[in-house]
Amino acid sequence: MTETDLDMLEMYLDDALSDRDLAEAARRIAEEPELATELALMRVQREMRREYFASIEPTEAGVERLLGRVDESLRRRSSWERQIKWGRIGIAAAACIAIGFTTGYVGRGTGRTGGPAVAQNQQVTAPTVVASNTDDHDHIHFVGKVTPQVQLTDDNGRVIAVQPFESMDKANEFVNDIQTWQDRQRQVQNGNVLLMGGKF
Amino acid sequence: MSEHEEHKVESTTAQLFERAVEQHSRRLLAIARGIVGNRASPEDVVQQAIMNLYQHRARYDWNEPGPLLRRAVVNEALRLLRGPKMSMVQDDHPSGSSETPVDEMVAGETVQQVRAAIDKLPEHFRSALILCEYENMSYDQIAKTLNASIPQVKTWLFRGRRQLAEMLKDFVEGKRKSAVR
């Protein structure tokens, strides 16, 4: 018995032969007793395996148990997927808010640190020095087109002094000096700096 | 696709998926047991395979779920067998449905002998044999399930059967002699 013959017999039992090969196999099995004996033996072996395969069929309880476990897992997975879906929406919303805040923070107005506002086209119609009871002269404005003038204002925006200058450079210099002085004053007030001396 | 249509498709997929699992779970458990033997729980294998499919359920056609489920279970079983060695699990299925205690004993012995022999086969031989003789799949279907070529499948089947015949030779001979008496 050759391997080719055995292979042919297995394929015969598997119903995997073409019509032509099937007819040839049937003819040989009928004519060659050795092939017929081997085929019978193969059938016995297959029957034994069939018994084994029947034995691995699960019990009803086993199937029910599996379905229960799968059902439970699916429910957990679905719930998890829903949570992830809503979580994503929440994260997206939080990200939008964070971006908005960051953009606002980065692009916020320069305020006091930006220096005095220059209003070249404004004219002071009645430059009056107003006495102020506060030392915090935060608000300084350039006014005047022909003659540059610096307006000093208090916290409430009231003009407390107007200083004319010959040129824009002089006015700027004055403003810078005022700001330096204000910054130093603040540092002294906060107690962060021990002032040994200064040029004011 | 609108949200309504998407929901409808999802709902249909879920229904088809549930039906497929219910219809095929018995056969899938048997395939898993046949491949992993007592080395892992078939329920764990099938459950994991089903959950793997569920994760990507939208990709598959659930109108024809049999081959898909079988492939998933076979792959999961083989993956488990390639992993670290597992402890044995308890056998929890009846050994047969013989009519008399003697028949049952003989059948039980046959099953034990065949099981012991099949367990000794290389995993791919065993998988191909189960798909061919238990699931009655064609060589082509087995090749697709095991991600192999048809000649490879034919070789696995041929060698597996030859090895089994050799391992069970004495037992078969004894059975034949007792049948003649």
PDB file of N, CA, C and O in Angstrom, chain A residues 3 6-7 10-11 14 16 37-38 41-42 44-46 48-49 51-60 62-63 65-67 69-70 73-74 76-78 81, chain B residues 25-27 29-30 33 43-44 46-47 51 54-55 57 92-95 107 110-111 114-115 118 129-130 132-134 139 154 158 161-162 164-165 171-172 176:
ATOM      1  N   GLU A   3       1.693   5.450  -0.161  1.00  0.00           N
ATOM      2  CA  GLU A   3       1.113   6.660   0.459  1.00  0.00           C
ATOM      3  C   GLU A   3       0.064   7.282  -0.456  1.00  0.00           C
ATOM      4  O   GLU A   3      -0.929   7.829  -0.002  1.00  0.00           O
ATOM      5  N   LEU A   6      -3.139   5.440   0.035  1.00  0.00           N
ATOM      6  CA  LEU A   6      -3.760   5.819   1.309  1.00  0.00           C
ATOM      7  C   LEU A   6      -4.405   7.206   1.204  1.00  0.00           C
ATOM      8  O   LEU A   6      -5.514   7.430   1.692  1.00  0.00           O
ATOM      9  N   ASP A   7      -3.668   8.088   0.567  1.00  0.00           N
ATOM     10  CA  ASP A   7      -4.171   9.458   0.384  1.00  0.00           C
ATOM     11  C   ASP A   7      -5.461   9.437  -0.440  1.00  0.00           C
ATOM     12  O   ASP A   7      -6.429  10.131  -0.114  1.00  0.00           O
ATOM     13  N   GLU A  10      -8.326   8.207   1.765  1.00  0.00           N
ATOM     14  CA  GLU A  10      -8.784   9.248   2.715  1.00  0.00           C
ATOM     15  C   GLU A  10      -9.617  10.301   1.982  1.00  0.00           C
ATOM     16  O   GLU A  10     -10.658  10.737   2.484  1.00  0.00           O
ATOM     17  N   MET A  11      -9.143  10.701   0.819  1.00  0.00           N
ATOM     18  CA  MET A  11      -9.893  11.705   0.047  1.00  0.00           C
ATOM     19  C   MET A  11     -11.230  11.127  -0.430  1.00  0.00           C
ATOM     20  O   MET A  11     -12.226  11.850  -0.517  1.00  0.00           O
ATOM     21  N   ASP A  14     -13.391  11.471   2.442  1.00  0.00           N
ATOM     22  CA  ASP A  14     -13.679  12.904   2.680  1.00  0.00           C
ATOM     23  C   ASP A  14     -14.583  13.501   1.607  1.00  0.00           C
ATOM     24  O   ASP A  14     -14.965  14.666   1.691  1.00  0.00           O
ATOM     25  N   ALA A  16     -13.654  14.238  -1.360  1.00  0.00           N
ATOM     26  CA  ALA A  16     -12.879  15.351  -1.913  1.00  0.00           C
ATOM     27  C   ALA A  16     -12.277  15.021  -3.286  1.00  0.00           C
ATOM     28  O   ALA A  16     -11.461  15.788  -3.795  1.00  0.00           O
ATOM     29  N   THR A  37      -9.764  -3.591   2.025  1.00  0.00           N
ATOM     30  CA  THR A  37      -9.473  -3.865   3.445  1.00  0.00           C
ATOM     31  C   THR A  37      -9.009  -2.597   4.153  1.00  0.00           C
ATOM     32  O   THR A  37      -9.451  -2.276   5.264  1.00  0.00           O
ATOM     33  N   GLU A  38      -8.131  -1.877   3.503  1.00  0.00           N
ATOM     34  CA  GLU A  38      -7.614  -0.635   4.098  1.00  0.00           C
ATOM     35  C   GLU A  38      -8.745   0.374   4.273  1.00  0.00           C
ATOM     36  O   GLU A  38      -8.810   1.073   5.294  1.00  0.00           O
ATOM     37  N   LEU A  41     -10.734  -0.509   7.283  1.00  0.00           N
ATOM     38  CA  LEU A  41     -10.003  -0.133   8.503  1.00  0.00           C
ATOM     39  C   LEU A  41     -10.128   1.371   8.765  1.00  0.00           C
ATOM     40  O   LEU A  41     -10.339   1.814   9.905  1.00  0.00           O
ATOM     41  N   MET A  42     -10.004   2.123   7.690  1.00  0.00           N
ATOM     42  CA  MET A  42     -10.147   3.596   7.828  1.00  0.00           C
ATOM     43  C   MET A  42     -11.529   3.957   8.345  1.00  0.00           C
ATOM     44  O   MET A  42     -11.694   4.870   9.162  1.00  0.00           O
ATOM     45  N   VAL A  44     -13.409   2.125  10.249  1.00  0.00           N
ATOM     46  CA  VAL A  44     -13.455   1.799  11.680  1.00  0.00           C
ATOM     47  C   VAL A  44     -12.812   2.926  12.488  1.00  0.00           C
ATOM     48  O   VAL A  44     -13.351   3.395  13.500  1.00  0.00           O
ATOM     49  N   GLN A  45     -11.677   3.389  12.013  1.00  0.00           N
ATOM     50  CA  GLN A  45     -10.974   4.467  12.730  1.00  0.00           C
ATOM     51  C   GLN A  45     -11.822   5.740  12.757  1.00  0.00           C
ATOM     52  O   GLN A  45     -11.883   6.442  13.774  1.00  0.00           O
ATOM     53  N   ARG A  46     -12.458   6.008  11.648  1.00  0.00           N
ATOM     54  CA  ARG A  46     -13.303   7.213  11.608  1.00  0.00           C
ATOM     55  C   ARG A  46     -14.494   7.087  12.560  1.00  0.00           C
ATOM     56  O   ARG A  46     -14.919   8.064  13.161  1.00  0.00           O
ATOM     57  N   MET A  48     -14.527   5.473  15.292  1.00  0.00           N
ATOM     58  CA  MET A  48     -13.999   5.716  16.641  1.00  0.00           C
ATOM     59  C   MET A  48     -13.849   7.209  16.904  1.00  0.00           C
ATOM     60  O   MET A  48     -14.181   7.715  17.983  1.00  0.00           O
ATOM     61  N   ARG A  49     -13.365   7.889  15.903  1.00  0.00           N
ATOM     62  CA  ARG A  49     -13.194   9.347  16.077  1.00  0.00           C
ATOM     63  C   ARG A  49     -14.559  10.028  16.193  1.00  0.00           C
ATOM     64  O   ARG A  49     -14.721  10.982  16.933  1.00  0.00           O
ATOM     65  N   GLU A  51     -17.142   8.807  17.562  1.00  0.00           N
ATOM     66  CA  GLU A  51     -17.563   8.613  18.958  1.00  0.00           C
ATOM     67  C   GLU A  51     -16.896   9.655  19.862  1.00  0.00           C
ATOM     68  O   GLU A  51     -17.519  10.212  20.755  1.00  0.00           O
ATOM     69  N   TYR A  52     -15.620   9.859  19.591  1.00  0.00           N
ATOM     70  CA  TYR A  52     -14.905  10.854  20.388  1.00  0.00           C
ATOM     71  C   TYR A  52     -15.503  12.252  20.182  1.00  0.00           C
ATOM     72  O   TYR A  52     -15.748  12.996  21.135  1.00  0.00           O
ATOM     73  N   PHE A  53     -15.760  12.590  18.914  1.00  0.00           N
ATOM     74  CA  PHE A  53     -16.312  13.930  18.629  1.00  0.00           C
ATOM     75  C   PHE A  53     -17.677  14.110  19.278  1.00  0.00           C
ATOM     76  O   PHE A  53     -18.019  15.197  19.741  1.00  0.00           O
ATOM     77  N   ALA A  54     -18.462  13.022  19.312  1.00  0.00           N
ATOM     78  CA  ALA A  54     -19.766  13.121  19.983  1.00  0.00           C
ATOM     79  C   ALA A  54     -19.561  13.405  21.469  1.00  0.00           C
ATOM     80  O   ALA A  54     -20.361  14.110  22.097  1.00  0.00           O
ATOM     81  N   SER A  55     -18.455  12.875  22.008  1.00  0.00           N
ATOM     82  CA  SER A  55     -18.217  13.049  23.448  1.00  0.00           C
ATOM     83  C   SER A  55     -17.783  14.469  23.808  1.00  0.00           C
ATOM     84  O   SER A  55     -17.886  14.868  24.961  1.00  0.00           O
ATOM     85  N   ILE A  56     -17.282  15.199  22.832  1.00  0.00           N
ATOM     86  CA  ILE A  56     -16.841  16.567  23.173  1.00  0.00           C
ATOM     87  C   ILE A  56     -17.952  17.598  23.004  1.00  0.00           C
ATOM     88  O   ILE A  56     -17.767  18.782  23.254  1.00  0.00           O
ATOM     89  N   GLU A  57     -19.132  17.141  22.558  1.00  0.00           N
ATOM     90  CA  GLU A  57     -20.278  18.063  22.484  1.00  0.00           C
ATOM     91  C   GLU A  57     -20.584  18.546  23.899  1.00  0.00           C
ATOM     92  O   GLU A  57     -20.618  17.740  24.833  1.00  0.00           O
ATOM     93  N   PRO A  58     -20.788  19.820  24.077  1.00  0.00           N
ATOM     94  CA  PRO A  58     -21.019  20.324  25.439  1.00  0.00           C
ATOM     95  C   PRO A  58     -22.405  19.946  25.967  1.00  0.00           C
ATOM     96  O   PRO A  58     -23.312  19.641  25.175  1.00  0.00           O
ATOM     97  N   THR A  59     -22.552  19.978  27.251  1.00  0.00           N
ATOM     98  CA  THR A  59     -23.876  19.747  27.855  1.00  0.00           C
ATOM     99  C   THR A  59     -24.716  21.011  27.692  1.00  0.00           C
ATOM    100  O   THR A  59     -24.185  22.089  27.380  1.00  0.00           O
ATOM    101  N   GLU A  60     -26.001  20.843  27.918  1.00  0.00           N
ATOM    102  CA  GLU A  60     -26.917  21.996  27.833  1.00  0.00           C
ATOM    103  C   GLU A  60     -26.502  23.067  28.849  1.00  0.00           C
ATOM    104  O   GLU A  60     -26.517  24.268  28.548  1.00  0.00           O
ATOM    105  N   GLY A  62     -23.548  23.589  29.934  1.00  0.00           N
ATOM    106  CA  GLY A  62     -22.324  24.245  29.457  1.00  0.00           C
ATOM    107  C   GLY A  62     -22.644  25.359  28.473  1.00  0.00           C
ATOM    108  O   GLY A  62     -22.064  26.450  28.525  1.00  0.00           O
ATOM    109  N   VAL A  63     -23.598  25.080  27.561  1.00  0.00           N
ATOM    110  CA  VAL A  63     -23.985  26.091  26.563  1.00  0.00           C
ATOM    111  C   VAL A  63     -24.634  27.285  27.258  1.00  0.00           C
ATOM    112  O   VAL A  63     -24.308  28.449  26.965  1.00  0.00           O
ATOM    113  N   ARG A  65     -24.255  28.227  30.291  1.00  0.00           N
ATOM    114  CA  ARG A  65     -23.243  28.953  31.066  1.00  0.00           C
ATOM    115  C   ARG A  65     -22.455  29.898  30.161  1.00  0.00           C
ATOM    116  O   ARG A  65     -22.215  31.055  30.481  1.00  0.00           O
ATOM    117  N   LEU A  66     -22.087  29.373  28.986  1.00  0.00           N
ATOM    118  CA  LEU A  66     -21.331  30.211  28.035  1.00  0.00           C
ATOM    119  C   LEU A  66     -22.159  31.426  27.616  1.00  0.00           C
ATOM    120  O   LEU A  66     -21.663  32.561  27.624  1.00  0.00           O
ATOM    121  N   LEU A  67     -23.438  31.176  27.258  1.00  0.00           N
ATOM    122  CA  LEU A  67     -24.280  32.289  26.801  1.00  0.00           C
ATOM    123  C   LEU A  67     -24.434  33.336  27.896  1.00  0.00           C
ATOM    124  O   LEU A  67     -24.422  34.540  27.623  1.00  0.00           O
ATOM    125  N   ARG A  69     -22.274  33.966  30.282  1.00  0.00           N
ATOM    126  CA  ARG A  69     -20.998  34.686  30.422  1.00  0.00           C
ATOM    127  C   ARG A  69     -20.817  35.707  29.301  1.00  0.00           C
ATOM    128  O   ARG A  69     -20.373  36.836  29.520  1.00  0.00           O
ATOM    129  N   VAL A  70     -21.176  35.284  28.077  1.00  0.00           N
ATOM    130  CA  VAL A  70     -21.036  36.199  26.935  1.00  0.00           C
ATOM    131  C   VAL A  70     -21.964  37.393  27.114  1.00  0.00           C
ATOM    132  O   VAL A  70     -21.574  38.550  26.890  1.00  0.00           O
ATOM    133  N   SER A  73     -20.533  39.726  29.615  1.00  0.00           N
ATOM    134  CA  SER A  73     -19.389  40.459  29.051  1.00  0.00           C
ATOM    135  C   SER A  73     -19.855  41.537  28.079  1.00  0.00           C
ATOM    136  O   SER A  73     -19.312  42.643  28.053  1.00  0.00           O
ATOM    137  N   LEU A  74     -20.862  41.188  27.259  1.00  0.00           N
ATOM    138  CA  LEU A  74     -21.363  42.169  26.286  1.00  0.00           C
ATOM    139  C   LEU A  74     -21.975  43.370  26.993  1.00  0.00           C
ATOM    140  O   LEU A  74     -21.794  44.508  26.565  1.00  0.00           O
ATOM    141  N   ARG A  76     -21.232  44.471  29.945  1.00  0.00           N
ATOM    142  CA  ARG A  76     -20.148  45.277  30.531  1.00  0.00           C
ATOM    143  C   ARG A  76     -19.457  46.105  29.455  1.00  0.00           C
ATOM    144  O   ARG A  76     -19.164  47.280  29.626  1.00  0.00           O
ATOM    145  N   ARG A  77     -19.223  45.446  28.289  1.00  0.00           N
ATOM    146  CA  ARG A  77     -18.534  46.132  27.194  1.00  0.00           C
ATOM    147  C   ARG A  77     -19.375  47.297  26.666  1.00  0.00           C
ATOM    148  O   ARG A  77     -18.865  48.380  26.421  1.00  0.00           O
ATOM    149  N   SER A  78     -20.692  47.054  26.523  1.00  0.00           N
ATOM    150  CA  SER A  78     -21.575  48.118  26.021  1.00  0.00           C
ATOM    151  C   SER A  78     -21.568  49.308  26.969  1.00  0.00           C
ATOM    152  O   SER A  78     -21.498  50.459  26.536  1.00  0.00           O
ATOM    153  N   GLU A  81     -18.388  51.081  26.558  1.00  0.00           N
ATOM    154  CA  GLU A  81     -18.346  51.859  25.308  1.00  0.00           C
ATOM    155  C   GLU A  81     -19.148  53.149  25.444  1.00  0.00           C
ATOM    156  O   GLU A  81     -18.742  54.194  24.944  1.00  0.00           O
TER     157      GLU A  81
ATOM    158  N   SER B  25     -22.980  28.461  19.364  1.00  0.00           N
ATOM    159  CA  SER B  25     -22.173  28.282  20.578  1.00  0.00           C
ATOM    160  C   SER B  25     -21.882  26.810  20.880  1.00  0.00           C
ATOM    161  O   SER B  25     -20.785  26.471  21.331  1.00  0.00           O
ATOM    162  N   ARG B  26     -22.849  25.922  20.630  1.00  0.00           N
ATOM    163  CA  ARG B  26     -22.641  24.499  20.926  1.00  0.00           C
ATOM    164  C   ARG B  26     -21.483  23.935  20.104  1.00  0.00           C
ATOM    165  O   ARG B  26     -20.573  23.299  20.634  1.00  0.00           O
ATOM    166  N   ARG B  27     -21.515  24.189  18.795  1.00  0.00           N
ATOM    167  CA  ARG B  27     -20.451  23.676  17.917  1.00  0.00           C
ATOM    168  C   ARG B  27     -19.112  24.332  18.250  1.00  0.00           C
ATOM    169  O   ARG B  27     -18.068  23.694  18.208  1.00  0.00           O
ATOM    170  N   LEU B  29     -18.107  25.439  21.118  1.00  0.00           N
ATOM    171  CA  LEU B  29     -17.565  24.852  22.356  1.00  0.00           C
ATOM    172  C   LEU B  29     -16.894  23.512  22.065  1.00  0.00           C
ATOM    173  O   LEU B  29     -15.833  23.202  22.611  1.00  0.00           O
ATOM    174  N   ALA B  30     -17.539  22.725  21.185  1.00  0.00           N
ATOM    175  CA  ALA B  30     -16.971  21.411  20.843  1.00  0.00           C
ATOM    176  C   ALA B  30     -15.639  21.575  20.095  1.00  0.00           C
ATOM    177  O   ALA B  30     -14.666  20.866  20.377  1.00  0.00           O
ATOM    178  N   ARG B  33     -13.047  22.575  22.604  1.00  0.00           N
ATOM    179  CA  ARG B  33     -12.630  21.449  23.447  1.00  0.00           C
ATOM    180  C   ARG B  33     -11.750  20.489  22.663  1.00  0.00           C
ATOM    181  O   ARG B  33     -10.749  19.982  23.182  1.00  0.00           O
ATOM    182  N   GLU B  43     -14.915  27.148  27.385  1.00  0.00           N
ATOM    183  CA  GLU B  43     -15.788  28.324  27.550  1.00  0.00           C
ATOM    184  C   GLU B  43     -14.971  29.609  27.506  1.00  0.00           C
ATOM    185  O   GLU B  43     -15.392  30.603  26.902  1.00  0.00           O
ATOM    186  N   ASP B  44     -13.819  29.578  28.134  1.00  0.00           N
ATOM    187  CA  ASP B  44     -12.946  30.765  28.095  1.00  0.00           C
ATOM    188  C   ASP B  44     -12.527  31.067  26.658  1.00  0.00           C
ATOM    189  O   ASP B  44     -12.500  32.230  26.235  1.00  0.00           O
ATOM    190  N   VAL B  46     -14.038  30.230  23.785  1.00  0.00           N
ATOM    191  CA  VAL B  46     -15.143  30.723  22.948  1.00  0.00           C
ATOM    192  C   VAL B  46     -15.534  32.145  23.369  1.00  0.00           C
ATOM    193  O   VAL B  46     -15.748  33.019  22.513  1.00  0.00           O
ATOM    194  N   GLN B  47     -15.591  32.367  24.665  1.00  0.00           N
ATOM    195  CA  GLN B  47     -15.977  33.700  25.141  1.00  0.00           C
ATOM    196  C   GLN B  47     -14.989  34.761  24.630  1.00  0.00           C
ATOM    197  O   GLN B  47     -15.392  35.818  24.141  1.00  0.00           O
ATOM    198  N   MET B  51     -15.792  37.838  22.104  1.00  0.00           N
ATOM    199  CA  MET B  51     -15.555  39.226  22.504  1.00  0.00           C
ATOM    200  C   MET B  51     -14.588  39.922  21.539  1.00  0.00           C
ATOM    201  O   MET B  51     -14.733  41.119  21.270  1.00  0.00           O
ATOM    202  N   TYR B  54     -16.713  40.834  18.694  1.00  0.00           N
ATOM    203  CA  TYR B  54     -17.656  41.899  19.057  1.00  0.00           C
ATOM    204  C   TYR B  54     -16.990  43.278  18.987  1.00  0.00           C
ATOM    205  O   TYR B  54     -17.600  44.258  18.568  1.00  0.00           O
ATOM    206  N   GLN B  55     -15.738  43.287  19.372  1.00  0.00           N
ATOM    207  CA  GLN B  55     -15.012  44.559  19.383  1.00  0.00           C
ATOM    208  C   GLN B  55     -14.977  45.192  17.989  1.00  0.00           C
ATOM    209  O   GLN B  55     -15.017  46.404  17.841  1.00  0.00           O
ATOM    210  N   ARG B  57     -17.191  44.276  15.457  1.00  0.00           N
ATOM    211  CA  ARG B  57     -18.377  43.672  14.849  1.00  0.00           C
ATOM    212  C   ARG B  57     -18.846  44.386  13.592  1.00  0.00           C
ATOM    213  O   ARG B  57     -19.416  43.766  12.700  1.00  0.00           O
ATOM    214  N   ASP B  92     -16.356  18.262  31.880  1.00  0.00           N
ATOM    215  CA  ASP B  92     -17.709  18.370  32.436  1.00  0.00           C
ATOM    216  C   ASP B  92     -18.778  17.977  31.426  1.00  0.00           C
ATOM    217  O   ASP B  92     -19.856  18.521  31.391  1.00  0.00           O
ATOM    218  N   HIS B  93     -18.421  17.018  30.563  1.00  0.00           N
ATOM    219  CA  HIS B  93     -19.450  16.587  29.618  1.00  0.00           C
ATOM    220  C   HIS B  93     -19.609  15.072  29.672  1.00  0.00           C
ATOM    221  O   HIS B  93     -18.674  14.356  30.020  1.00  0.00           O
ATOM    222  N   PRO B  94     -20.795  14.559  29.333  1.00  0.00           N
ATOM    223  CA  PRO B  94     -21.016  13.118  29.399  1.00  0.00           C
ATOM    224  C   PRO B  94     -20.153  12.392  28.383  1.00  0.00           C
ATOM    225  O   PRO B  94     -19.888  12.916  27.297  1.00  0.00           O
ATOM    226  N   SER B  95     -19.748  11.162  28.710  1.00  0.00           N
ATOM    227  CA  SER B  95     -18.841  10.444  27.812  1.00  0.00           C
ATOM    228  C   SER B  95     -19.568   9.844  26.615  1.00  0.00           C
ATOM    229  O   SER B  95     -18.964   9.529  25.616  1.00  0.00           O
ATOM    230  N   ALA B 107     -17.600   2.101  24.919  1.00  0.00           N
ATOM    231  CA  ALA B 107     -17.584   3.400  24.242  1.00  0.00           C
ATOM    232  C   ALA B 107     -16.683   4.366  24.986  1.00  0.00           C
ATOM    233  O   ALA B 107     -15.904   5.108  24.396  1.00  0.00           O
ATOM    234  N   THR B 110     -13.123   3.580  24.219  1.00  0.00           N
ATOM    235  CA  THR B 110     -12.769   4.058  22.871  1.00  0.00           C
ATOM    236  C   THR B 110     -12.519   5.560  22.885  1.00  0.00           C
ATOM    237  O   THR B 110     -11.522   6.048  22.353  1.00  0.00           O
ATOM    238  N   VAL B 111     -13.456   6.269  23.529  1.00  0.00           N
ATOM    239  CA  VAL B 111     -13.328   7.728  23.597  1.00  0.00           C
ATOM    240  C   VAL B 111     -12.030   8.122  24.290  1.00  0.00           C
ATOM    241  O   VAL B 111     -11.299   9.005  23.822  1.00  0.00           O
ATOM    242  N   VAL B 114      -9.038   7.365  21.962  1.00  0.00           N
ATOM    243  CA  VAL B 114      -8.959   8.317  20.840  1.00  0.00           C
ATOM    244  C   VAL B 114      -8.560   9.704  21.352  1.00  0.00           C
ATOM    245  O   VAL B 114      -7.715  10.377  20.747  1.00  0.00           O
ATOM    246  N   ARG B 115      -9.146  10.075  22.467  1.00  0.00           N
ATOM    247  CA  ARG B 115      -8.819  11.397  23.020  1.00  0.00           C
ATOM    248  C   ARG B 115      -7.329  11.489  23.359  1.00  0.00           C
ATOM    249  O   ARG B 115      -6.668  12.473  23.030  1.00  0.00           O
ATOM    250  N   ILE B 118      -5.443  11.743  20.072  1.00  0.00           N
ATOM    251  CA  ILE B 118      -5.636  13.057  19.420  1.00  0.00           C
ATOM    252  C   ILE B 118      -4.885  14.152  20.180  1.00  0.00           C
ATOM    253  O   ILE B 118      -4.316  15.068  19.574  1.00  0.00           O
ATOM    254  N   LEU B 129      -8.134  18.117  11.618  1.00  0.00           N
ATOM    255  CA  LEU B 129      -8.933  16.893  11.744  1.00  0.00           C
ATOM    256  C   LEU B 129     -10.323  17.205  12.289  1.00  0.00           C
ATOM    257  O   LEU B 129     -11.337  16.692  11.792  1.00  0.00           O
ATOM    258  N   ILE B 130     -10.377  18.052  13.307  1.00  0.00           N
ATOM    259  CA  ILE B 130     -11.675  18.404  13.910  1.00  0.00           C
ATOM    260  C   ILE B 130     -12.548  19.151  12.907  1.00  0.00           C
ATOM    261  O   ILE B 130     -13.738  18.871  12.771  1.00  0.00           O
ATOM    262  N   CYS B 132     -12.376  18.969   9.708  1.00  0.00           N
ATOM    263  CA  CYS B 132     -12.741  18.088   8.599  1.00  0.00           C
ATOM    264  C   CYS B 132     -13.784  17.058   9.027  1.00  0.00           C
ATOM    265  O   CYS B 132     -14.810  16.911   8.366  1.00  0.00           O
ATOM    266  N   GLU B 133     -13.530  16.380  10.130  1.00  0.00           N
ATOM    267  CA  GLU B 133     -14.393  15.244  10.474  1.00  0.00           C
ATOM    268  C   GLU B 133     -15.538  15.605  11.420  1.00  0.00           C
ATOM    269  O   GLU B 133     -16.560  14.935  11.419  1.00  0.00           O
ATOM    270  N   TYR B 134     -15.373  16.652  12.222  1.00  0.00           N
ATOM    271  CA  TYR B 134     -16.472  17.061  13.108  1.00  0.00           C
ATOM    272  C   TYR B 134     -17.334  18.123  12.423  1.00  0.00           C
ATOM    273  O   TYR B 134     -18.557  18.024  12.411  1.00  0.00           O
ATOM    274  N   TYR B 139     -11.636  20.977   2.232  1.00  0.00           N
ATOM    275  CA  TYR B 139     -10.221  21.343   2.390  1.00  0.00           C
ATOM    276  C   TYR B 139     -10.040  22.856   2.213  1.00  0.00           C
ATOM    277  O   TYR B 139      -9.245  23.489   2.905  1.00  0.00           O
ATOM    278  N   LYS B 154      -4.095  19.254   3.383  1.00  0.00           N
ATOM    279  CA  LYS B 154      -4.154  17.834   3.013  1.00  0.00           C
ATOM    280  C   LYS B 154      -3.018  17.072   3.690  1.00  0.00           C
ATOM    281  O   LYS B 154      -3.194  15.943   4.175  1.00  0.00           O
ATOM    282  N   PHE B 158      -3.505  14.087   6.354  1.00  0.00           N
ATOM    283  CA  PHE B 158      -2.948  12.769   6.044  1.00  0.00           C
ATOM    284  C   PHE B 158      -2.015  12.313   7.171  1.00  0.00           C
ATOM    285  O   PHE B 158      -2.143  11.191   7.679  1.00  0.00           O
ATOM    286  N   ARG B 161      -3.884  11.571  10.467  1.00  0.00           N
ATOM    287  CA  ARG B 161      -4.614  10.293  10.451  1.00  0.00           C
ATOM    288  C   ARG B 161      -3.662   9.109  10.522  1.00  0.00           C
ATOM    289  O   ARG B 161      -3.959   8.096  11.167  1.00  0.00           O
ATOM    290  N   ARG B 162      -2.539   9.231   9.840  1.00  0.00           N
ATOM    291  CA  ARG B 162      -1.549   8.134   9.882  1.00  0.00           C
ATOM    292  C   ARG B 162      -1.007   7.962  11.297  1.00  0.00           C
ATOM    293  O   ARG B 162      -0.859   6.854  11.784  1.00  0.00           O
ATOM    294  N   LEU B 164      -2.494   8.802  14.073  1.00  0.00           N
ATOM    295  CA  LEU B 164      -3.559   8.237  14.918  1.00  0.00           C
ATOM    296  C   LEU B 164      -3.689   6.738  14.682  1.00  0.00           C
ATOM    297  O   LEU B 164      -3.834   5.953  15.633  1.00  0.00           O
ATOM    298  N   ALA B 165      -3.649   6.349  13.414  1.00  0.00           N
ATOM    299  CA  ALA B 165      -3.781   4.921  13.073  1.00  0.00           C
ATOM    300  C   ALA B 165      -2.659   4.123  13.742  1.00  0.00           C
ATOM    301  O   ALA B 165      -2.892   3.025  14.267  1.00  0.00           O
ATOM    302  N   PHE B 171      -5.118  -1.036  19.824  1.00  0.00           N
ATOM    303  CA  PHE B 171      -6.477  -0.944  20.367  1.00  0.00           C
ATOM    304  C   PHE B 171      -7.503  -1.392  19.316  1.00  0.00           C
ATOM    305  O   PHE B 171      -8.440  -2.153  19.624  1.00  0.00           O
ATOM    306  N   VAL B 172      -7.307  -0.962  18.068  1.00  0.00           N
ATOM    307  CA  VAL B 172      -8.235  -1.324  16.982  1.00  0.00           C
ATOM    308  C   VAL B 172      -8.167  -2.839  16.744  1.00  0.00           C
ATOM    309  O   VAL B 172      -9.204  -3.501  16.571  1.00  0.00           O
ATOM    310  N   ARG B 176     -11.181  -5.511  17.091  1.00  0.00           N
ATOM    311  CA  ARG B 176     -11.610  -6.367  15.978  1.00  0.00           C
ATOM    312  C   ARG B 176     -11.654  -7.833  16.418  1.00  0.00           C
ATOM    313  O   ARG B 176     -12.581  -8.556  16.080  1.00  0.00           O
TER     314      ARG B 176
END
